[in-house]
PDB file of C-alpha atoms in Angstrom:
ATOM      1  CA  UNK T   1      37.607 127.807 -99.200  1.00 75.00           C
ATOM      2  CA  UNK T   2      34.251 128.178 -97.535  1.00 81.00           C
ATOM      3  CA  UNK T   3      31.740 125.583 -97.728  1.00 88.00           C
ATOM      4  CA  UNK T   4      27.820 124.613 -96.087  1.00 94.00           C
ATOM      5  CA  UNK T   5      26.325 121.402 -95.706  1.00 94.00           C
ATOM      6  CA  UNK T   6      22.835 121.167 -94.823  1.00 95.00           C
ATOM      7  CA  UNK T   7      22.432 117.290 -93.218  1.00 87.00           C
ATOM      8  CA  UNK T   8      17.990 116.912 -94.393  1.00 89.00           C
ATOM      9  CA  UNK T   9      17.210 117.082 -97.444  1.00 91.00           C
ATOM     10  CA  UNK T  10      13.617 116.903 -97.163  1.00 95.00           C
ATOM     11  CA  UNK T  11      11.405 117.379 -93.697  1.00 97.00           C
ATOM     12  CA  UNK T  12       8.028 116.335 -93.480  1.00 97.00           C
ATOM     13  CA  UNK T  13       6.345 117.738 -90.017  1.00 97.00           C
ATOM     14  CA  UNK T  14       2.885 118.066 -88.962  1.00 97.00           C
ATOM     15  CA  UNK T  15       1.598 121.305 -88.078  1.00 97.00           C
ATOM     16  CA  UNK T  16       2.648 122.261 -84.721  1.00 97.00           C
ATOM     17  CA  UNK T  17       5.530 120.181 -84.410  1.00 97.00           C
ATOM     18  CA  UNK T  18       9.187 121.261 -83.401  1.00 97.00           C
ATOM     19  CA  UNK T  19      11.867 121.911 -86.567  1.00 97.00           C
ATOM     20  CA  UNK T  20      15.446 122.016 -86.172  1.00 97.00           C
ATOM     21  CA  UNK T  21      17.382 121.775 -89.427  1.00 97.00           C
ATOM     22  CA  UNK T  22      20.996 121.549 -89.070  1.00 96.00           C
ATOM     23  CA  UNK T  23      23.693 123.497 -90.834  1.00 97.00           C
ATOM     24  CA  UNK T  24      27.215 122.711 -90.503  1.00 97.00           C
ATOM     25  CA  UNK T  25      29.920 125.383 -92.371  1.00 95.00           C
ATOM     26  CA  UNK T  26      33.636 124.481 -93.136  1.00 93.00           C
ATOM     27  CA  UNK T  27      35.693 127.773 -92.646  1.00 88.00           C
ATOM     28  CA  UNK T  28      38.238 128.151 -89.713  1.00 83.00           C
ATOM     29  CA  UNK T  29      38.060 132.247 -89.638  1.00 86.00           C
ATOM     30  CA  UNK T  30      35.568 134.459 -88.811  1.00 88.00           C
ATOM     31  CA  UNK T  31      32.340 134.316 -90.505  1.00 90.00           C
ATOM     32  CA  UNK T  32      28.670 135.567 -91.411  1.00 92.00           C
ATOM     33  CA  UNK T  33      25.783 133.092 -91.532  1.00 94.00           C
ATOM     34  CA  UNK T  34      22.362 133.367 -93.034  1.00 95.00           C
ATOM     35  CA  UNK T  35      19.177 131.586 -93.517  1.00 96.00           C
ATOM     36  CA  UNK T  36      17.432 132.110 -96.232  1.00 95.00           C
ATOM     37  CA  UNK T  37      13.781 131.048 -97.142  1.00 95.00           C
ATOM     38  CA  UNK T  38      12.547 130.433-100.344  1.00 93.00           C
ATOM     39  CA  UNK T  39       8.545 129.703-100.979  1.00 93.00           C
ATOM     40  CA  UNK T  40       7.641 127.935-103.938  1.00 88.00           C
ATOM     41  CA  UNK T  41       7.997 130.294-107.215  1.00 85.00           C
ATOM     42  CA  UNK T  42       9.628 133.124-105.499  1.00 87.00           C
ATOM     43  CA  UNK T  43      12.762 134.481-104.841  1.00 86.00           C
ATOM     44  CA  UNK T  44      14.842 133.586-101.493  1.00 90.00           C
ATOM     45  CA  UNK T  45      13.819 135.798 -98.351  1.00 91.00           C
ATOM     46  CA  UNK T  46      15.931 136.219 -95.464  1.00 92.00           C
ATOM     47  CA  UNK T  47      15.203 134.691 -92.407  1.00 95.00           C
ATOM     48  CA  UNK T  48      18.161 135.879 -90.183  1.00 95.00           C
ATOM     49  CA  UNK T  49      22.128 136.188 -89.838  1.00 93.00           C
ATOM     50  CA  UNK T  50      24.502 136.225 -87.581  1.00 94.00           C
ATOM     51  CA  UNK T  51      27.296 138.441 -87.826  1.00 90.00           C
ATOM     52  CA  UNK T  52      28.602 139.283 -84.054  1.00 88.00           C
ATOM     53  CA  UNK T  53      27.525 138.717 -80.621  1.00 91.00           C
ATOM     54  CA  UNK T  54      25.097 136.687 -78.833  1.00 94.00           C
ATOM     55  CA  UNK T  55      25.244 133.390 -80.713  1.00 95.00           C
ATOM     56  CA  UNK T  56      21.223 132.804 -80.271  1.00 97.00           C
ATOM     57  CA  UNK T  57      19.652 134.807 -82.809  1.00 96.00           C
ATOM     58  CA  UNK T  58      15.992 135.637 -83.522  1.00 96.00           C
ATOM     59  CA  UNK T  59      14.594 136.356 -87.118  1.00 94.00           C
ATOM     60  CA  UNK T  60      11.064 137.010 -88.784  1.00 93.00           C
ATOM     61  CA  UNK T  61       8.313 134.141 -88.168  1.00 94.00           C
ATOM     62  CA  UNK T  62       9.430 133.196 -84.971  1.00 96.00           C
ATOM     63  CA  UNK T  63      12.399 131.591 -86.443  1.00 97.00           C
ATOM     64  CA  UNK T  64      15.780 131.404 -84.272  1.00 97.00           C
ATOM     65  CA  UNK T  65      18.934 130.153 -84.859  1.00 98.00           C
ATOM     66  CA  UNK T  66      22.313 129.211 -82.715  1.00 97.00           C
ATOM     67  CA  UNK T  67      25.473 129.988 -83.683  1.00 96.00           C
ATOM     68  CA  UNK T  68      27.933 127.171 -82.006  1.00 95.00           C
ATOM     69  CA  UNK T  69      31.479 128.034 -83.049  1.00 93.00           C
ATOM     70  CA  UNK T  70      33.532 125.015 -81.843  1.00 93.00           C
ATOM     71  CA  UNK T  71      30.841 123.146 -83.795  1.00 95.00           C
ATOM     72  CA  UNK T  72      30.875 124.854 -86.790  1.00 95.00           C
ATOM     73  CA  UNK T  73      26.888 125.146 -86.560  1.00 96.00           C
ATOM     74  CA  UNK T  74      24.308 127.638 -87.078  1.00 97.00           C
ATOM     75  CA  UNK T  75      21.086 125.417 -86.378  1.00 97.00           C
ATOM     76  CA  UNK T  76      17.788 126.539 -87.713  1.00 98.00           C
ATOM     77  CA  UNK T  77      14.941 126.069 -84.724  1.00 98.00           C
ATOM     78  CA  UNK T  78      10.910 126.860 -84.660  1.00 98.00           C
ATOM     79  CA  UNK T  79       9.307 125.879 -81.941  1.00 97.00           C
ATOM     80  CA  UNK T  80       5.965 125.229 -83.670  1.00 97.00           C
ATOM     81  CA  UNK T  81       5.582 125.058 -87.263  1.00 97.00           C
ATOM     82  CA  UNK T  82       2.718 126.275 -89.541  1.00 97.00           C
ATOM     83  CA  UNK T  83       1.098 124.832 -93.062  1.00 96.00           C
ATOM     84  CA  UNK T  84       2.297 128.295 -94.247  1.00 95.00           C
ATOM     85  CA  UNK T  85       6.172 127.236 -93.453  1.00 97.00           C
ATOM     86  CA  UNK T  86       6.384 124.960 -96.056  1.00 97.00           C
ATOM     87  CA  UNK T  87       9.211 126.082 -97.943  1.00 97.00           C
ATOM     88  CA  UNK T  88      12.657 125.214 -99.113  1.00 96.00           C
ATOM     89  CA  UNK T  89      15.137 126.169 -96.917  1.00 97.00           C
ATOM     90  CA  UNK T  90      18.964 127.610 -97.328  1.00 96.00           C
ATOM     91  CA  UNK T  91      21.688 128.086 -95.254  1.00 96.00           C
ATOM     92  CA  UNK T  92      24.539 130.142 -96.101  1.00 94.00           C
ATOM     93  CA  UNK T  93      28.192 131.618 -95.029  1.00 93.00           C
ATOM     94  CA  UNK T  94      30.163 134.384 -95.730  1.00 91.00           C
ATOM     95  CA  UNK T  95      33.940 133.707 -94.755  1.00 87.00           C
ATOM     96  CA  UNK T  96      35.810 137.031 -93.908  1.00 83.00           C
ATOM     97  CA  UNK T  97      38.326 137.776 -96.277  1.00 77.00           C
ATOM     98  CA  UNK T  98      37.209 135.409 -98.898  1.00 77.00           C
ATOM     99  CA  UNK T  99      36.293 138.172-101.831  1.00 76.00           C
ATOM    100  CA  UNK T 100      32.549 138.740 -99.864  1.00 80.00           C
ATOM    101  CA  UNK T 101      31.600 135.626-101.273  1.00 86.00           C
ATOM    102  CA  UNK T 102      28.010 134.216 -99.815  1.00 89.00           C
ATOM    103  CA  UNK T 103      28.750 130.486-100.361  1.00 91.00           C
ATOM    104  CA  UNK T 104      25.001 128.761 -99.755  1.00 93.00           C
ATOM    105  CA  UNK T 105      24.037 125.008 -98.431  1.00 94.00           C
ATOM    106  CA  UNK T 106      22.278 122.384-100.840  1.00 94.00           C
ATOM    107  CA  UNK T 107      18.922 123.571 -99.175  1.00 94.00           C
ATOM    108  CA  UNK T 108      16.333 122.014 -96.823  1.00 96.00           C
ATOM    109  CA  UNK T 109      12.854 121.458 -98.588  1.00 96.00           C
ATOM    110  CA  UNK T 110      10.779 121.734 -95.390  1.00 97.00           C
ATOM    111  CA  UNK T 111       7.003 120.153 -95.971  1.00 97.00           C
ATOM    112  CA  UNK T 112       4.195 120.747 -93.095  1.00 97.00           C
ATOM    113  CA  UNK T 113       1.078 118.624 -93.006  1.00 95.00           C
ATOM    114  CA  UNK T 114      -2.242 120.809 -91.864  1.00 89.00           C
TER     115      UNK T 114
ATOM    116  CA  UNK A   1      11.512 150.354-105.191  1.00 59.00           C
ATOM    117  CA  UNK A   2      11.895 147.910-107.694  1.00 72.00           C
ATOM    118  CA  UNK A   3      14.946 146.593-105.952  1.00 92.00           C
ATOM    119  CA  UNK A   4      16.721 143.693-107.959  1.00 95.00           C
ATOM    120  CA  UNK A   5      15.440 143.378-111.698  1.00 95.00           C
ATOM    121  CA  UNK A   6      16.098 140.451-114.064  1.00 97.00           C
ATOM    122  CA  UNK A   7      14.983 139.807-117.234  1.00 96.00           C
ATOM    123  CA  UNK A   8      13.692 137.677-119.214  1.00 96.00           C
ATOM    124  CA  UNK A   9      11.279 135.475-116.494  1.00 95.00           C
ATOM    125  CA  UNK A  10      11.596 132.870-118.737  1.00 96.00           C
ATOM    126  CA  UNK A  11      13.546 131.408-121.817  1.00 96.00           C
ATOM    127  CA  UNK A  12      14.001 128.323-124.153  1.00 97.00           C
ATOM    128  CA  UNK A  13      17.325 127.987-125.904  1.00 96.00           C
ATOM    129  CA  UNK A  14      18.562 125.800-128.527  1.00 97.00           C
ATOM    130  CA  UNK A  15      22.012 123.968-128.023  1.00 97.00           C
ATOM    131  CA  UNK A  16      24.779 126.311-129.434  1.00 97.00           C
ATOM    132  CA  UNK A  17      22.542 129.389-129.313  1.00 97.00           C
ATOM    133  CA  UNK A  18      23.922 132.604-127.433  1.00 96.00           C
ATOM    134  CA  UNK A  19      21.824 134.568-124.849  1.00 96.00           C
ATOM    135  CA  UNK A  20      22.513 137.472-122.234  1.00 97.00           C
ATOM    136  CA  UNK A  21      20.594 137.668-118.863  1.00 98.00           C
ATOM    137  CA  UNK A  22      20.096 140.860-117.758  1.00 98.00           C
ATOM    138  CA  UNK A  23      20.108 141.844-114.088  1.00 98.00           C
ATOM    139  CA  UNK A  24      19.917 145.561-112.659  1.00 97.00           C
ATOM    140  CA  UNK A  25      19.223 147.247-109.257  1.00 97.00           C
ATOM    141  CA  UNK A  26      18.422 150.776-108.334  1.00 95.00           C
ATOM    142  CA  UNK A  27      19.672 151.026-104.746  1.00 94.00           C
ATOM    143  CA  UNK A  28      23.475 151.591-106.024  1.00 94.00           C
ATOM    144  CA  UNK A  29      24.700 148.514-104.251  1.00 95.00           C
ATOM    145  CA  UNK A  30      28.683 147.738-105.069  1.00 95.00           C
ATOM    146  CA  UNK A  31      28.326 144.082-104.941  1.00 95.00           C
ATOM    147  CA  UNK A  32      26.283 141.899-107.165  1.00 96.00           C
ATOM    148  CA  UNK A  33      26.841 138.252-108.297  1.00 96.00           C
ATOM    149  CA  UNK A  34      24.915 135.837-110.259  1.00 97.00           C
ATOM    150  CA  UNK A  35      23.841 132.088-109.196  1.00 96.00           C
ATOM    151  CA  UNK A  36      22.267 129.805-110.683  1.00 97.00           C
ATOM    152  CA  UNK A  37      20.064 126.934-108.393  1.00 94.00           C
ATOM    153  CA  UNK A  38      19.528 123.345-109.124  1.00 93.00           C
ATOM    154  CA  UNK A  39      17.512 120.611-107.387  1.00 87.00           C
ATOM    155  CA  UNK A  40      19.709 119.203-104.528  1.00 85.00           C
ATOM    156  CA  UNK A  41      22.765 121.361-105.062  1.00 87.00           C
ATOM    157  CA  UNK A  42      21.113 124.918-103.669  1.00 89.00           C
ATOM    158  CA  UNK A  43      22.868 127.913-104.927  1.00 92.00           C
ATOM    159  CA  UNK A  44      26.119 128.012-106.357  1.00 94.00           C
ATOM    160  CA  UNK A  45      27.755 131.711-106.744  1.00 94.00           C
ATOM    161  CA  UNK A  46      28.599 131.390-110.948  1.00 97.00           C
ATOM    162  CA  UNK A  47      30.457 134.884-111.046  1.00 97.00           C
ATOM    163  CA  UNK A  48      30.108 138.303-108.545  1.00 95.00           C
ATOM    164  CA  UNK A  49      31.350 141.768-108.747  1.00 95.00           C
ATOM    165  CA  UNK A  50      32.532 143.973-105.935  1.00 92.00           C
ATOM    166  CA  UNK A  51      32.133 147.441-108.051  1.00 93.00           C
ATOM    167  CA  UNK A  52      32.045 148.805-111.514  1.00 94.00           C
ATOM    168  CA  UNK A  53      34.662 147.182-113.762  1.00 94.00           C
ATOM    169  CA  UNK A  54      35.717 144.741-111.476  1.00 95.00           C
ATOM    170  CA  UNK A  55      34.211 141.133-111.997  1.00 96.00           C
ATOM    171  CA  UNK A  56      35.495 137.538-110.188  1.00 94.00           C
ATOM    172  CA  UNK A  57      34.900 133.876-110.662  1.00 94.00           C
ATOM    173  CA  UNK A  58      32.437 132.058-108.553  1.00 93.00           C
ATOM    174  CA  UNK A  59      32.159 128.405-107.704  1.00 91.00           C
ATOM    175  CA  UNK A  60      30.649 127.361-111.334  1.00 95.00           C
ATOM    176  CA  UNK A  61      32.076 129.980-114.021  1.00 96.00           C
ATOM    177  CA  UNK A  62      32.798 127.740-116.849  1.00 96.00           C
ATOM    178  CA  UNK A  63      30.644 128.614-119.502  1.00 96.00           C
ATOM    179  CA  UNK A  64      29.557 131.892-118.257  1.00 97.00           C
ATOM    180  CA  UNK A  65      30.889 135.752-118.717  1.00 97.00           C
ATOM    181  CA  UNK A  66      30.154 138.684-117.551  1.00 97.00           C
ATOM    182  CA  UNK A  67      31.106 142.493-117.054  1.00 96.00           C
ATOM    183  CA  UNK A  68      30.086 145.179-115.405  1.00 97.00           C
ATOM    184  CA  UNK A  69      30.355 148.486-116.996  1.00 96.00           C
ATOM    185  CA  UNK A  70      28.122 150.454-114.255  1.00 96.00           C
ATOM    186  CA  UNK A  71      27.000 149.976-110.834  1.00 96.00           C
ATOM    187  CA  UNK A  72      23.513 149.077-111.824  1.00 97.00           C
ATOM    188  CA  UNK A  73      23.781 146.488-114.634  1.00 97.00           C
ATOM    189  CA  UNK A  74      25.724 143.212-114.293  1.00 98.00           C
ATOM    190  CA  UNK A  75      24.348 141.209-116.870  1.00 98.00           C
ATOM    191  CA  UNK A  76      25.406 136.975-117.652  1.00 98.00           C
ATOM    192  CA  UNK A  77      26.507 135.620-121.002  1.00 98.00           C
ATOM    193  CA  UNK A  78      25.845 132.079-122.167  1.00 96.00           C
ATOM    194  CA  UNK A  79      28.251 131.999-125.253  1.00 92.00           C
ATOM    195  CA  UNK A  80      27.067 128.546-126.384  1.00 96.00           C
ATOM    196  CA  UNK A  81      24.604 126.979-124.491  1.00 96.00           C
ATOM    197  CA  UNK A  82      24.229 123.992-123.620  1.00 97.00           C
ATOM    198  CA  UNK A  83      21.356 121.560-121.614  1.00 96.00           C
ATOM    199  CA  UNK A  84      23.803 121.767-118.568  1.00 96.00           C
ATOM    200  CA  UNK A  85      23.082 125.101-118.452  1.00 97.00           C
ATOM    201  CA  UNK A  86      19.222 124.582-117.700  1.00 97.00           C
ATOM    202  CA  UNK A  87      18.788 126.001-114.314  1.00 97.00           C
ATOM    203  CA  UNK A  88      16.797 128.367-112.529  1.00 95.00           C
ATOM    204  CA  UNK A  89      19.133 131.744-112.462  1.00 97.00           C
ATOM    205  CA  UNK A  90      19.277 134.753-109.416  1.00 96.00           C
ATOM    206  CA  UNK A  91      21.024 138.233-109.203  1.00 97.00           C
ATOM    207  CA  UNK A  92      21.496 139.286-106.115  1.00 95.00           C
ATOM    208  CA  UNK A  93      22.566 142.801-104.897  1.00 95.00           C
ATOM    209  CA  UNK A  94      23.960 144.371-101.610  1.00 93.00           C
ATOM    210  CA  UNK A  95      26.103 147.345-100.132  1.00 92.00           C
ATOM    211  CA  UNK A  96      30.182 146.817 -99.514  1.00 85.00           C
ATOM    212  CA  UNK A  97      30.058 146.014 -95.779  1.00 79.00           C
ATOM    213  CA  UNK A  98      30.593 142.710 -93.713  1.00 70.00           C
ATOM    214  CA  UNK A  99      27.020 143.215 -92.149  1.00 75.00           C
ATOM    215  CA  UNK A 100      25.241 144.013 -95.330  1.00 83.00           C
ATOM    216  CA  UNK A 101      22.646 141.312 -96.861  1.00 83.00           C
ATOM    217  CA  UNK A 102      22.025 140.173 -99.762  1.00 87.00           C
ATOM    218  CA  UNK A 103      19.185 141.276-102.251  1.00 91.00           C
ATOM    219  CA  UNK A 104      17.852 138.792-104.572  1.00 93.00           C
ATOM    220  CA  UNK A 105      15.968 139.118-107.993  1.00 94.00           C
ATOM    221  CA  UNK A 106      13.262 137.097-108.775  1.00 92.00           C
ATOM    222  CA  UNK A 107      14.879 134.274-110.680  1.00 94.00           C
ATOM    223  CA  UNK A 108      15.092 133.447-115.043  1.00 96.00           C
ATOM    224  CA  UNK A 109      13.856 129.893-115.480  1.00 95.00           C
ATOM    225  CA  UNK A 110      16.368 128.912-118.568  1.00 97.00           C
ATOM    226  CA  UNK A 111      15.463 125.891-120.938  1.00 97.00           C
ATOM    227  CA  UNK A 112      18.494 124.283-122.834  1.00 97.00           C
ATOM    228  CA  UNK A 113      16.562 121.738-125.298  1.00 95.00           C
TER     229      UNK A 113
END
């Protein structure tokens, strides 16, 4: 079975400052990952996904993400985050063959100091 | 587009009592599957559906049905709820296809008092 474990729980940053938020998945065939964002009282947004190909991915917000397959990683990165980023954070992984299942991490509650 | 629909926003429920959440989506997407999200445990897939009539257990299912008799409509029973239950709940929606994302509905905030 597929699984996600997302290491922070909670981030604090000051605007500006670097973010990588680490995702680690548990599923030894081929997969599809997401991020997805989620701002406070709405509904989860998608950042990016991966699904074949170059491993470095780019999404909305200047958000980018590498895929690492012998680590079984799909890091979130922004170079330089904004008050507006404050969010809560999900990664997520759909194993091939498992039923199309999109198994998600505990989430990342990313907070940004102006 | 209104995209993924659920209803109600919001409920309070009494231990015991029954309630359906509704969920439906106008872009005739084959897949759809409930969660439901709690603090520090993210989203956890309840029960999903790959088409009309066909309907699969999730990570969490145990208290929960559900059917789906069209391609819009995949609504979630509670039979007998109970405060375990209280959770914020999302639909989601997409198209049959390994590359096709997911859709999500704006959430129903249940209360099991």
């Amino acid at each position: 079975a597929q699984s996600v474990s997302q290491h922070n729980h909670h981030v604090i940053l000051s605007e500006a400052a670097s973010l990588e938020l680490g995702c680690n998945y548990s599923y030894g065939g081929t997969v599809n990952l997401f991020w997805y964002v989620q701002y406070p009282g709405q509904h989860l947004q998608l950042l990016l996904k991966y699904f074949s190909g170059d491993p470095l991915v780019k999404g909305i917000k200047g958000f980018e993400a590498e895929f690492i397959k012998s680590k079984f990683s799909f890091n979130l990165r922004k170079p330089s985050v904004q008050w507006s980023d404050t969010a809560e954070y999900f990664c997520a992984v759909r194993g091939y063959n498992q039923g199309g299942k999109l198994i998600f991490g505990q989430g990342t509650e990313l907070s940004v100091k102006p | 587009n209104a995209g993924v629909t659920q209803t109600p926003k919001f409920q309070v429920l009494k231990t015991g009592q029954s309630m359906t959440l509704q969920c439906a989506q106008d872009m005739n997407h084959e897949y759809m599957s409930w969660y439901r999200q709690d603090p520090g445990m993210g989203l956890r897939l309840i029960h999903y559906s790959v088409g009309a009539g066909i309907t699969d257990q999730g990570e969490v299912p145990n208290g929960y049905n559900v059917s789906r008799s069209t391609t819009e409509d995949f609504p979630l029973r509670l039979l007998s709820a109970a405060p375990s239950q209280t959770s914020v709940y999302f639909c989601a929606s997409r198209r049959t296809g390994w590359d096709q994302p997911q859709h999500f509905g704006d959430g129903t905030r249940l209360s099991i008092l």
